[in-house]
PDB file of C-alpha atoms in Angstrom:
ATOM      1  CA  MET A 241     -14.028 -11.852  14.841  1.00 29.00           C
ATOM      2  CA  ILE A 242     -12.780 -10.408  18.139  1.00 31.00           C
ATOM      3  CA  SER A 243     -13.756  -7.041  19.468  1.00 32.00           C
ATOM      4  CA  VAL A 244     -11.556  -4.017  19.520  1.00 32.00           C
ATOM      5  CA  THR A 245     -11.464  -4.149  23.353  1.00 38.00           C
ATOM      6  CA  ALA A 246     -10.293  -7.700  23.364  1.00 41.00           C
ATOM      7  CA  ASN A 247      -7.690  -6.989  20.693  1.00 41.00           C
ATOM      8  CA  ARG A 248      -6.292  -4.142  22.644  1.00 40.00           C
ATOM      9  CA  MET A 249      -6.062  -6.277  25.773  1.00 39.00           C
ATOM     10  CA  ARG A 250      -4.440  -9.121  23.877  1.00 42.00           C
ATOM     11  CA  THR A 251      -1.890  -6.727  22.475  1.00 40.00           C
ATOM     12  CA  LEU A 252      -0.964  -5.606  25.970  1.00 41.00           C
ATOM     13  CA  MET A 253      -0.694  -9.048  27.478  1.00 41.00           C
ATOM     14  CA  VAL A 254       1.543 -10.407  24.783  1.00 42.00           C
ATOM     15  CA  GLY A 255       3.926  -7.626  25.638  1.00 42.00           C
ATOM     16  CA  LEU A 256       3.632  -8.261  29.393  1.00 40.00           C
ATOM     17  CA  ALA A 257       4.376 -11.937  28.979  1.00 42.00           C
ATOM     18  CA  LEU A 258       7.620 -11.163  27.060  1.00 40.00           C
ATOM     19  CA  SER A 259       8.804  -8.446  29.374  1.00 37.00           C
ATOM     20  CA  ALA A 260       8.197 -10.525  32.516  1.00 38.00           C
ATOM     21  CA  GLY A 261       9.990 -13.677  31.290  1.00 43.00           C
ATOM     22  CA  ILE A 262       8.735 -17.260  31.290  1.00 42.00           C
ATOM     23  CA  ALA A 263       8.943 -19.504  34.365  1.00 41.00           C
ATOM     24  CA  GLY A 264       9.675 -23.188  34.022  1.00 42.00           C
ATOM     25  CA  GLY A 265       8.397 -26.021  36.112  1.00 42.00           C
ATOM     26  CA  ALA A 266       6.120 -29.052  36.216  1.00 39.00           C
ATOM     27  CA  SER A 267       3.396 -29.834  33.685  1.00 44.00           C
ATOM     28  CA  ALA A 268       0.422 -27.614  33.688  1.00 43.00           C
ATOM     29  CA  GLN A 269      -1.713 -29.491  31.159  1.00 47.00           C
ATOM     30  CA  SER A 270      -4.886 -29.088  33.086  1.00 65.00           C
ATOM     31  CA  LEU A 271      -4.778 -25.245  32.984  1.00 86.00           C
ATOM     32  CA  PHE A 272      -6.538 -25.083  29.651  1.00 87.00           C
ATOM     33  CA  ASP A 273      -8.490 -27.568  27.474  1.00 86.00           C
ATOM     34  CA  GLY A 274      -6.783 -27.123  24.169  1.00 89.00           C
ATOM     35  CA  CYS A 275      -5.612 -23.763  23.060  1.00 93.00           C
ATOM     36  CA  PRO A 276      -8.539 -21.449  23.573  1.00 93.00           C
ATOM     37  CA  SER A 277      -7.810 -17.772  22.906  1.00 93.00           C
ATOM     38  CA  GLY A 278     -10.394 -16.316  25.352  1.00 86.00           C
ATOM     39  CA  PRO A 279      -9.396 -18.321  28.521  1.00 88.00           C
ATOM     40  CA  VAL A 280      -5.613 -17.792  27.819  1.00 85.00           C
ATOM     41  CA  MET A 281      -6.344 -14.087  27.438  1.00 79.00           C
ATOM     42  CA  GLU A 282      -8.128 -14.094  30.822  1.00 82.00           C
ATOM     43  CA  ARG A 283      -5.117 -15.587  32.571  1.00 83.00           C
ATOM     44  CA  PHE A 284      -2.910 -12.961  30.830  1.00 76.00           C
ATOM     45  CA  ALA A 285      -5.354 -10.308  32.007  1.00 70.00           C
ATOM     46  CA  GLU A 286      -4.788 -11.467  35.609  1.00 77.00           C
ATOM     47  CA  PHE A 287      -1.132 -11.147  35.106  1.00 76.00           C
ATOM     48  CA  GLY A 288      -1.693  -7.655  33.876  1.00 64.00           C
ATOM     49  CA  ARG A 289      -3.847  -6.674  36.873  1.00 71.00           C
ATOM     50  CA  THR A 290      -1.467  -8.096  39.499  1.00 76.00           C
ATOM     51  CA  GLY A 291       1.905  -7.519  37.816  1.00 70.00           C
ATOM     52  CA  GLN A 292       2.865 -10.943  38.885  1.00 81.00           C
ATOM     53  CA  MET A 293       2.983 -13.947  36.569  1.00 82.00           C
ATOM     54  CA  PRO A 294       0.502 -16.561  37.878  1.00 84.00           C
ATOM     55  CA  ARG A 295       2.528 -19.674  38.750  1.00 85.00           C
ATOM     56  CA  ASP A 296       0.282 -22.033  36.857  1.00 86.00           C
ATOM     57  CA  LEU A 297       0.321 -19.758  33.730  1.00 87.00           C
ATOM     58  CA  GLY A 298       4.103 -19.597  33.917  1.00 86.00           C
ATOM     59  CA  ARG A 299       4.328 -23.335  33.985  1.00 87.00           C
ATOM     60  CA  TRP A 300       1.914 -23.755  31.201  1.00 89.00           C
ATOM     61  CA  LEU A 301       3.815 -21.300  28.982  1.00 87.00           C
ATOM     62  CA  ASN A 302       6.957 -23.458  29.326  1.00 86.00           C
ATOM     63  CA  THR A 303       5.478 -26.965  29.327  1.00 88.00           C
ATOM     64  CA  PRO A 304       5.821 -28.705  25.838  1.00 90.00           C
ATOM     65  CA  ASP A 305       2.994 -31.043  26.290  1.00 90.00           C
ATOM     66  CA  ALA A 306       0.562 -28.391  27.391  1.00 91.00           C
ATOM     67  CA  GLN A 307       1.632 -26.074  24.462  1.00 93.00           C
ATOM     68  CA  TYR A 308       1.468 -28.710  21.819  1.00 94.00           C
ATOM     69  CA  VAL A 309      -0.558 -28.035  18.621  1.00 96.00           C
ATOM     70  CA  ALA A 310      -0.540 -30.581  15.870  1.00 97.00           C
ATOM     71  CA  PRO A 311       0.518 -29.107  12.473  1.00 98.00           C
ATOM     72  CA  TRP A 312      -2.217 -27.835  10.144  1.00 98.00           C
ATOM     73  CA  SER A 313      -2.709 -26.023   6.977  1.00 98.00           C
ATOM     74  CA  PRO A 314      -4.614 -22.764   6.527  1.00 98.00           C
ATOM     75  CA  PHE A 315      -3.570 -22.629   2.892  1.00 98.00           C
ATOM     76  CA  ASP A 316      -2.397 -25.140   0.289  1.00 98.00           C
ATOM     77  CA  ASN A 317       1.272 -23.888   0.586  1.00 98.00           C
ATOM     78  CA  VAL A 318       1.300 -23.041   4.336  1.00 98.00           C
ATOM     79  CA  ASP A 319       1.697 -25.267   7.436  1.00 98.00           C
ATOM     80  CA  TYR A 320       1.478 -24.089  10.951  1.00 98.00           C
ATOM     81  CA  VAL A 321       4.287 -25.749  13.037  1.00 98.00           C
ATOM     82  CA  GLY A 322       4.178 -23.538  16.088  1.00 98.00           C
ATOM     83  CA  ILE A 323       2.807 -24.096  19.593  1.00 97.00           C
ATOM     84  CA  CYS A 324      -0.165 -22.636  21.309  1.00 95.00           C
ATOM     85  CA  TRP A 325       1.185 -19.328  22.473  1.00 93.00           C
ATOM     86  CA  VAL A 326       3.893 -18.662  19.748  1.00 95.00           C
ATOM     87  CA  SER A 327       3.645 -19.150  16.081  1.00 97.00           C
ATOM     88  CA  ALA A 328       6.001 -20.691  13.510  1.00 98.00           C
ATOM     89  CA  TRP A 329       5.006 -21.033   9.915  1.00 98.00           C
ATOM     90  CA  LEU A 330       6.210 -23.003   6.892  1.00 99.00           C
ATOM     91  CA  ILE A 331       5.697 -21.376   3.483  1.00 99.00           C
ATOM     92  CA  HIS A 332       6.256 -23.891   0.656  1.00 98.00           C
ATOM     93  CA  THR A 333       7.441 -23.135  -2.936  1.00 98.00           C
ATOM     94  CA  ASP A 334       8.559 -25.200  -5.929  1.00 96.00           C
ATOM     95  CA  GLU A 335      12.131 -24.494  -5.067  1.00 98.00           C
ATOM     96  CA  GLY A 336      12.090 -24.933  -1.371  1.00 98.00           C
ATOM     97  CA  THR A 337      10.526 -23.936   1.979  1.00 98.00           C
ATOM     98  CA  VAL A 338      10.608 -20.707   4.080  1.00 99.00           C
ATOM     99  CA  LEU A 339      10.264 -20.950   7.948  1.00 99.00           C
ATOM    100  CA  ILE A 340       9.013 -17.943   9.808  1.00 98.00           C
ATOM    101  CA  ASP A 341      10.375 -17.701  13.367  1.00 98.00           C
ATOM    102  CA  THR A 342      12.138 -20.454  15.365  1.00 98.00           C
ATOM    103  CA  LEU A 343      10.334 -20.892  18.688  1.00 97.00           C
ATOM    104  CA  TYR A 344      12.759 -21.395  21.597  1.00 95.00           C
ATOM    105  CA  GLY A 345      14.210 -23.563  24.443  1.00 92.00           C
ATOM    106  CA  PRO A 346      12.034 -26.499  25.303  1.00 90.00           C
ATOM    107  CA  PHE A 347      10.026 -26.189  22.060  1.00 95.00           C
ATOM    108  CA  GLN A 348      12.890 -26.946  19.718  1.00 94.00           C
ATOM    109  CA  GLN A 349      12.028 -30.608  19.528  1.00 95.00           C
ATOM    110  CA  THR A 350       8.353 -29.807  19.116  1.00 96.00           C
ATOM    111  CA  LEU A 351       9.146 -27.550  16.131  1.00 98.00           C
ATOM    112  CA  LEU A 352      11.435 -30.275  14.475  1.00 98.00           C
ATOM    113  CA  GLU A 353       8.751 -32.989  15.018  1.00 97.00           C
ATOM    114  CA  ASN A 354       6.109 -30.806  13.578  1.00 98.00           C
ATOM    115  CA  ILE A 355       8.228 -29.934  10.538  1.00 98.00           C
ATOM    116  CA  GLU A 356       8.782 -33.612  10.087  1.00 98.00           C
ATOM    117  CA  LYS A 357       4.982 -34.442  10.251  1.00 98.00           C
ATOM    118  CA  THR A 358       4.395 -31.966   7.392  1.00 98.00           C
ATOM    119  CA  GLY A 359       6.768 -34.071   5.149  1.00 98.00           C
ATOM    120  CA  THR A 360       9.204 -31.214   4.855  1.00 98.00           C
ATOM    121  CA  ASP A 361      12.871 -32.192   4.579  1.00 98.00           C
ATOM    122  CA  LEU A 362      15.048 -29.925   6.671  1.00 98.00           C
ATOM    123  CA  ALA A 363      17.459 -29.698   3.783  1.00 98.00           C
ATOM    124  CA  ASP A 364      14.663 -28.035   1.767  1.00 98.00           C
ATOM    125  CA  ILE A 365      14.389 -25.100   4.134  1.00 98.00           C
ATOM    126  CA  LYS A 366      16.092 -22.302   2.262  1.00 98.00           C
ATOM    127  CA  TYR A 367      15.344 -19.264   4.416  1.00 99.00           C
ATOM    128  CA  VAL A 368      14.394 -18.708   8.052  1.00 98.00           C
ATOM    129  CA  LEU A 369      12.766 -15.344   8.272  1.00 98.00           C
ATOM    130  CA  MET A 370      12.868 -13.998  11.873  1.00 98.00           C
ATOM    131  CA  THR A 371      10.587 -11.148  12.931  1.00 98.00           C
ATOM    132  CA  HIS A 372      12.542  -9.567  15.869  1.00 98.00           C
ATOM    133  CA  GLY A 373      15.090 -10.260  18.526  1.00 97.00           C
ATOM    134  CA  HIS A 374      12.958 -11.512  21.434  1.00 95.00           C
ATOM    135  CA  PHE A 375      13.908 -14.940  22.589  1.00 94.00           C
ATOM    136  CA  ASP A 376      10.503 -16.636  21.849  1.00 94.00           C
ATOM    137  CA  HIS A 377      10.922 -15.830  18.172  1.00 97.00           C
ATOM    138  CA  VAL A 378      14.667 -16.246  17.583  1.00 98.00           C
ATOM    139  CA  GLY A 379      15.770 -18.361  20.605  1.00 97.00           C
ATOM    140  CA  GLY A 380      15.701 -21.527  18.530  1.00 97.00           C
ATOM    141  CA  ALA A 381      18.020 -20.285  15.791  1.00 98.00           C
ATOM    142  CA  ALA A 382      21.147 -21.652  17.467  1.00 98.00           C
ATOM    143  CA  GLY A 383      19.766 -25.138  17.669  1.00 97.00           C
ATOM    144  CA  LEU A 384      18.247 -25.056  14.192  1.00 98.00           C
ATOM    145  CA  LYS A 385      21.248 -23.743  12.247  1.00 98.00           C
ATOM    146  CA  PRO A 386      23.314 -26.940  12.265  1.00 98.00           C
ATOM    147  CA  LEU A 387      20.286 -28.987  11.262  1.00 98.00           C
ATOM    148  CA  LEU A 388      19.289 -26.698   8.276  1.00 98.00           C
ATOM    149  CA  PRO A 389      22.371 -27.024   5.827  1.00 98.00           C
ATOM    150  CA  ASN A 390      20.789 -24.941   3.125  1.00 98.00           C
ATOM    151  CA  ALA A 391      19.073 -22.225   4.987  1.00 98.00           C
ATOM    152  CA  ARG A 392      19.916 -18.475   5.379  1.00 98.00           C
ATOM    153  CA  PHE A 393      18.798 -16.913   8.673  1.00 98.00           C
ATOM    154  CA  VAL A 394      17.310 -13.537   7.934  1.00 98.00           C
ATOM    155  CA  MET A 395      16.591 -10.486  10.065  1.00 98.00           C
ATOM    156  CA  THR A 396      17.190  -6.706  10.036  1.00 98.00           C
ATOM    157  CA  GLN A 397      20.347  -5.298  11.402  1.00 98.00           C
ATOM    158  CA  GLY A 398      18.393  -3.909  14.335  1.00 98.00           C
ATOM    159  CA  GLY A 399      16.914  -7.392  14.944  1.00 98.00           C
ATOM    160  CA  TRP A 400      20.285  -9.070  14.931  1.00 98.00           C
ATOM    161  CA  ASP A 401      21.655  -6.490  17.327  1.00 98.00           C
ATOM    162  CA  GLU A 402      18.743  -6.872  19.720  1.00 97.00           C
ATOM    163  CA  ALA A 403      18.908 -10.665  19.590  1.00 98.00           C
ATOM    164  CA  LEU A 404      22.618 -10.821  20.225  1.00 98.00           C
ATOM    165  CA  GLY A 405      22.361  -8.259  22.980  1.00 97.00           C
ATOM    166  CA  SER A 406      19.519 -10.061  24.692  1.00 96.00           C
ATOM    167  CA  SER A 407      21.305 -13.348  24.491  1.00 97.00           C
ATOM    168  CA  ALA A 408      24.454 -11.924  25.918  1.00 97.00           C
ATOM    169  CA  ALA A 409      22.489 -10.341  28.749  1.00 96.00           C
ATOM    170  CA  SER A 410      20.897 -13.661  29.612  1.00 96.00           C
ATOM    171  CA  LYS A 411      24.122 -15.394  30.383  1.00 94.00           C
ATOM    172  CA  GLY A 412      24.548 -16.549  33.887  1.00 91.00           C
ATOM    173  CA  GLY A 413      20.785 -16.399  34.579  1.00 90.00           C
ATOM    174  CA  SER A 414      18.156 -19.180  34.866  1.00 85.00           C
ATOM    175  CA  ARG A 415      16.876 -18.452  31.324  1.00 87.00           C
ATOM    176  CA  ALA A 416      20.157 -18.115  29.419  1.00 94.00           C
ATOM    177  CA  TRP A 417      19.934 -18.656  25.631  1.00 96.00           C
ATOM    178  CA  ASP A 418      22.336 -18.632  22.771  1.00 97.00           C
ATOM    179  CA  MET A 419      22.051 -16.674  19.584  1.00 98.00           C
ATOM    180  CA  ILE A 420      23.812 -17.175  16.154  1.00 98.00           C
ATOM    181  CA  GLU A 421      25.898 -14.505  14.645  1.00 98.00           C
ATOM    182  CA  ALA A 422      24.259 -12.325  12.016  1.00 98.00           C
ATOM    183  CA  ASP A 423      23.729 -14.190   8.781  1.00 98.00           C
ATOM    184  CA  MET A 424      21.588 -12.418   6.149  1.00 98.00           C
ATOM    185  CA  VAL A 425      20.737  -8.797   6.894  1.00 98.00           C
ATOM    186  CA  VAL A 426      17.730  -7.315   5.150  1.00 98.00           C
ATOM    187  CA  SER A 427      16.225  -3.737   5.020  1.00 98.00           C
ATOM    188  CA  ASP A 428      12.948  -2.253   4.256  1.00 97.00           C
ATOM    189  CA  GLY A 429      11.853  -2.941   0.725  1.00 97.00           C
ATOM    190  CA  ASP A 430      14.131  -5.913   0.181  1.00 98.00           C
ATOM    191  CA  GLU A 431      12.660  -8.961  -1.553  1.00 98.00           C
ATOM    192  CA  ILE A 432      13.581 -12.602  -1.415  1.00 98.00           C
ATOM    193  CA  THR A 433      12.356 -14.716  -4.350  1.00 98.00           C
ATOM    194  CA  LEU A 434      11.956 -18.379  -4.038  1.00 98.00           C
ATOM    195  CA  GLY A 435      10.003 -20.784  -6.373  1.00 97.00           C
ATOM    196  CA  GLY A 436       7.800 -18.081  -7.753  1.00 94.00           C
ATOM    197  CA  ASN A 437       6.910 -16.542  -4.379  1.00 98.00           C
ATOM    198  CA  THR A 438       8.213 -13.135  -3.296  1.00 97.00           C
ATOM    199  CA  PHE A 439       8.898 -12.519   0.358  1.00 98.00           C
ATOM    200  CA  ALA A 440       8.881  -8.713   0.915  1.00 97.00           C
ATOM    201  CA  VAL A 441      10.500  -7.101   3.916  1.00 98.00           C
ATOM    202  CA  ILE A 442       8.707  -4.225   5.694  1.00 97.00           C
ATOM    203  CA  GLU A 443      10.522  -2.640   8.577  1.00 98.00           C
ATOM    204  CA  THR A 444       7.913  -2.046  11.197  1.00 97.00           C
ATOM    205  CA  PRO A 445       9.696  -0.652  14.309  1.00 97.00           C
ATOM    206  CA  GLY A 446       7.875  -0.201  17.566  1.00 96.00           C
ATOM    207  CA  HIS A 447       7.516  -3.575  19.263  1.00 94.00           C
ATOM    208  CA  THR A 448      11.307  -3.508  19.091  1.00 96.00           C
ATOM    209  CA  TRP A 449      13.372  -1.120  17.041  1.00 96.00           C
ATOM    210  CA  GLY A 450      14.485  -3.959  14.795  1.00 97.00           C
ATOM    211  CA  THR A 451      11.086  -5.562  14.134  1.00 98.00           C
ATOM    212  CA  ALA A 452      10.306  -6.587  10.569  1.00 98.00           C
ATOM    213  CA  SER A 453       7.051  -7.841   8.989  1.00 98.00           C
ATOM    214  CA  TYR A 454       6.893 -10.034   5.876  1.00 98.00           C
ATOM    215  CA  LEU A 455       4.595 -10.194   2.908  1.00 97.00           C
ATOM    216  CA  TYR A 456       4.189 -13.336   0.770  1.00 98.00           C
ATOM    217  CA  ASP A 457       1.740 -15.199  -1.352  1.00 98.00           C
ATOM    218  CA  VAL A 458      -0.597 -17.951  -0.037  1.00 98.00           C
ATOM    219  CA  LYS A 459      -2.768 -20.227  -2.223  1.00 98.00           C
ATOM    220  CA  ASP A 460      -6.116 -21.544  -1.728  1.00 98.00           C
ATOM    221  CA  GLY A 461      -7.164 -23.715  -4.714  1.00 96.00           C
ATOM    222  CA  ASP A 462      -7.051 -21.557  -7.768  1.00 96.00           C
ATOM    223  CA  GLN A 463      -6.876 -18.332  -5.707  1.00 96.00           C
ATOM    224  CA  THR A 464      -3.708 -16.623  -4.630  1.00 96.00           C
ATOM    225  CA  TYR A 465      -3.797 -13.985  -1.801  1.00 96.00           C
ATOM    226  CA  ARG A 466      -1.225 -11.720  -0.363  1.00 96.00           C
ATOM    227  CA  ALA A 467      -0.460 -12.546   3.365  1.00 97.00           C
ATOM    228  CA  ILE A 468       1.420 -10.643   6.097  1.00 97.00           C
ATOM    229  CA  THR A 469       3.072 -11.787   9.235  1.00 98.00           C
ATOM    230  CA  ILE A 470       3.160  -8.616  11.364  1.00 97.00           C
ATOM    231  CA  GLY A 471       6.447  -8.886  13.243  1.00 96.00           C
ATOM    232  CA  GLY A 472       5.422  -7.392  16.630  1.00 89.00           C
ATOM    233  CA  LEU A 473       2.048  -6.879  18.170  1.00 85.00           C
ATOM    234  CA  GLY A 474       2.777  -5.470  21.638  1.00 80.00           C
ATOM    235  CA  LEU A 475       4.321  -2.509  23.315  1.00 83.00           C
ATOM    236  CA  ASN A 476       6.658  -3.857  25.985  1.00 71.00           C
ATOM    237  CA  ALA A 477      10.084  -2.638  27.023  1.00 74.00           C
ATOM    238  CA  ILE A 478       9.271   0.838  25.612  1.00 83.00           C
ATOM    239  CA  GLU A 479      12.054   3.367  25.794  1.00 88.00           C
ATOM    240  CA  GLY A 480       9.742   6.411  25.663  1.00 92.00           C
ATOM    241  CA  PRO A 481       7.400   8.237  23.373  1.00 95.00           C
ATOM    242  CA  THR A 482       9.536   8.090  20.294  1.00 96.00           C
ATOM    243  CA  GLN A 483       9.214   4.290  20.204  1.00 96.00           C
ATOM    244  CA  VAL A 484       5.511   4.439  20.625  1.00 95.00           C
ATOM    245  CA  GLU A 485       5.337   6.985  17.837  1.00 97.00           C
ATOM    246  CA  ALA A 486       7.253   4.618  15.616  1.00 97.00           C
ATOM    247  CA  PHE A 487       4.816   1.769  16.391  1.00 96.00           C
ATOM    248  CA  ILE A 488       1.924   3.997  15.463  1.00 97.00           C
ATOM    249  CA  GLU A 489       3.679   4.872  12.095  1.00 97.00           C
ATOM    250  CA  SER A 490       4.245   1.135  11.472  1.00 97.00           C
ATOM    251  CA  VAL A 491       0.678   0.127  12.028  1.00 96.00           C
ATOM    252  CA  ASP A 492      -0.525   2.924   9.842  1.00 97.00           C
ATOM    253  CA  ARG A 493       1.717   1.690   7.140  1.00 95.00           C
ATOM    254  CA  VAL A 494       0.373  -1.821   7.437  1.00 95.00           C
ATOM    255  CA  ARG A 495      -3.134  -0.576   7.367  1.00 95.00           C
ATOM    256  CA  ALA A 496      -2.438   1.225   4.068  1.00 94.00           C
ATOM    257  CA  LEU A 497      -1.178  -1.989   2.615  1.00 92.00           C
ATOM    258  CA  VAL A 498      -4.318  -3.808   3.705  1.00 93.00           C
ATOM    259  CA  ALA A 499      -6.703  -1.125   2.482  1.00 89.00           C
ATOM    260  CA  ALA A 500      -5.155  -1.236  -1.123  1.00 86.00           C
ATOM    261  CA  ARG A 501      -7.659  -3.875  -1.914  1.00 67.00           C
ATOM    262  CA  ASP A 502      -6.716  -4.384  -5.575  1.00 68.00           C
ATOM    263  CA  MET A 503      -3.075  -5.229  -4.627  1.00 68.00           C
ATOM    264  CA  GLY A 504      -3.475  -5.355  -0.952  1.00 82.00           C
ATOM    265  CA  VAL A 505      -3.175  -7.793   1.899  1.00 94.00           C
ATOM    266  CA  ASP A 506      -6.010 -10.200   2.748  1.00 95.00           C
ATOM    267  CA  VAL A 507      -4.486 -12.510   5.275  1.00 97.00           C
ATOM    268  CA  HIS A 508      -2.820 -12.216   8.596  1.00 97.00           C
ATOM    269  CA  LEU A 509      -0.664 -15.162   9.750  1.00 98.00           C
ATOM    270  CA  THR A 510       0.083 -13.977  13.276  1.00 97.00           C
ATOM    271  CA  THR A 511       3.051 -14.368  15.503  1.00 96.00           C
ATOM    272  CA  HIS A 512       0.818 -15.058  18.573  1.00 93.00           C
ATOM    273  CA  GLY A 513      -2.214 -17.098  17.917  1.00 93.00           C
ATOM    274  CA  PHE A 514      -4.338 -15.805  20.845  1.00 90.00           C
ATOM    275  CA  SER A 515      -4.110 -12.233  19.447  1.00 89.00           C
ATOM    276  CA  ASN A 516      -6.678 -12.973  16.720  1.00 91.00           C
ATOM    277  CA  ASN A 517      -8.387 -16.309  17.623  1.00 94.00           C
ATOM    278  CA  LEU A 518      -6.071 -18.424  15.522  1.00 96.00           C
ATOM    279  CA  ASP A 519      -7.127 -21.771  17.004  1.00 96.00           C
ATOM    280  CA  GLU A 520     -10.833 -21.054  16.883  1.00 97.00           C
ATOM    281  CA  ASP A 521     -10.444 -20.171  13.151  1.00 98.00           C
ATOM    282  CA  ARG A 522      -8.470 -23.332  12.651  1.00 98.00           C
ATOM    283  CA  GLN A 523     -11.353 -25.330  13.925  1.00 97.00           C
ATOM    284  CA  LYS A 524     -13.846 -23.518  11.788  1.00 97.00           C
ATOM    285  CA  LEU A 525     -11.602 -24.096   8.781  1.00 98.00           C
ATOM    286  CA  ALA A 526     -11.699 -27.830   9.508  1.00 97.00           C
ATOM    287  CA  THR A 527     -15.482 -27.894   8.977  1.00 97.00           C
ATOM    288  CA  ARG A 528     -15.338 -25.890   5.705  1.00 97.00           C
ATOM    289  CA  THR A 529     -17.519 -27.124   2.866  1.00 96.00           C
ATOM    290  CA  PRO A 530     -16.775 -26.991  -0.856  1.00 93.00           C
ATOM    291  CA  GLY A 531     -17.230 -23.447  -2.235  1.00 92.00           C
ATOM    292  CA  GLU A 532     -17.137 -21.811   1.198  1.00 96.00           C
ATOM    293  CA  PRO A 533     -14.717 -19.010   1.644  1.00 97.00           C
ATOM    294  CA  ASN A 534     -11.498 -19.570   3.644  1.00 98.00           C
ATOM    295  CA  ILE A 535     -11.988 -17.928   7.006  1.00 98.00           C
ATOM    296  CA  PHE A 536      -8.377 -16.826   7.024  1.00 98.00           C
ATOM    297  CA  VAL A 537      -9.027 -14.467   4.036  1.00 97.00           C
ATOM    298  CA  ASN A 538     -10.342 -11.663   6.127  1.00 96.00           C
ATOM    299  CA  PRO A 539      -9.049  -8.142   5.366  1.00 94.00           C
ATOM    300  CA  ASP A 540     -11.837  -6.495   7.456  1.00 94.00           C
ATOM    301  CA  GLY A 541     -10.733  -8.477  10.483  1.00 94.00           C
ATOM    302  CA  LEU A 542      -7.139  -7.484   9.863  1.00 95.00           C
ATOM    303  CA  ILE A 543      -8.018  -3.827   9.675  1.00 95.00           C
ATOM    304  CA  GLN A 544     -10.061  -4.167  12.838  1.00 94.00           C
ATOM    305  CA  GLN A 545      -7.054  -5.619  14.545  1.00 93.00           C
ATOM    306  CA  ILE A 546      -4.707  -2.944  13.188  1.00 95.00           C
ATOM    307  CA  GLU A 547      -7.093  -0.216  14.406  1.00 95.00           C
ATOM    308  CA  ALA A 548      -7.188  -1.865  17.896  1.00 91.00           C
ATOM    309  CA  LEU A 549      -3.381  -1.822  17.917  1.00 91.00           C
ATOM    310  CA  ARG A 550      -3.338   1.767  16.981  1.00 94.00           C
ATOM    311  CA  ALA A 551      -5.894   2.720  19.575  1.00 94.00           C
ATOM    312  CA  GLY A 552      -3.888   1.026  22.226  1.00 89.00           C
ATOM    313  CA  ALA A 553      -0.730   2.632  21.169  1.00 93.00           C
ATOM    314  CA  VAL A 554      -2.299   6.145  21.247  1.00 96.00           C
ATOM    315  CA  GLU A 555      -3.291   5.476  24.837  1.00 91.00           C
ATOM    316  CA  ARG A 556       0.227   4.244  25.643  1.00 90.00           C
ATOM    317  CA  LEU A 557       1.697   7.401  23.889  1.00 94.00           C
ATOM    318  CA  ALA A 558      -0.226   9.617  26.242  1.00 94.00           C
ATOM    319  CA  ILE A 559       1.067   7.717  29.268  1.00 89.00           C
ATOM    320  CA  GLU A 560       4.605   7.926  28.046  1.00 91.00           C
ATOM    321  CA  GLN A 561       4.399  11.601  27.281  1.00 94.00           C
ATOM    322  CA  ASN A 562       2.995  12.306  30.777  1.00 92.00           C
ATOM    323  CA  LYS A 563       5.849  10.501  32.590  1.00 86.00           C
TER     324      LYS A 563
END
């Protein structure tokens, strides 16, 4: 379990990374051994102190070999198919599969190869749930759409608007990317049912105005738990106090869902692994013995992370109000 201080810093650094952009370049495989949350966070902290992306960190962020994470399964019906710094999840049902977020740019091939390694047929993917319009979460949609003949691509109207606007603004630059036209538009409270699993949409504005989080069931043996993918963890590209206030309202709403223990949320499958020690927990899960609890069923840890997000947002609100 990570501390509130570390959580707050990780929240800030995810935002800084997205707002600064990602540098390309040669391989930086030697920067980290594996995908360690702490050391990755330390380099982001350096970025935060200096305001300049360290060249080796920028290369690492955009180097497929350095970012590679083999697919793994935290739950019986869930596969991780993302990379070290950005997540992508497969949620399997009896009637098809749901993909959460698309990765981007040089990681399109990684995503496709990881999906194949799970034994998932691309034709069986029925929905692509996208959390918000930042390139690292939706930049792969244009490349995926022709390969997923039966999939609907899903986002809030605000998310679609943000993604299309960001893609248009990137044209002519060194990091230009394409975005598909809006496909399936969802709103707060909407539900998508597939194979006995219900994917509920919660609009959680703040990270961006169009950010959505998704609730769904995950299975561990005979047990079923409600999981959440919180759509946005950072406060970058903030327009002013109103957006920070929206973020605070969103995390308060998520906390209430988690705190409702009888029908609440027990699992957080994050959009950025180093925000809550994803790879370290993966390694612990690999040594799990029969009868031992699943480390990813951790509502107390999720509440701690939410409280850290809120505390950081309250600090940011004071800064915005004093500008």
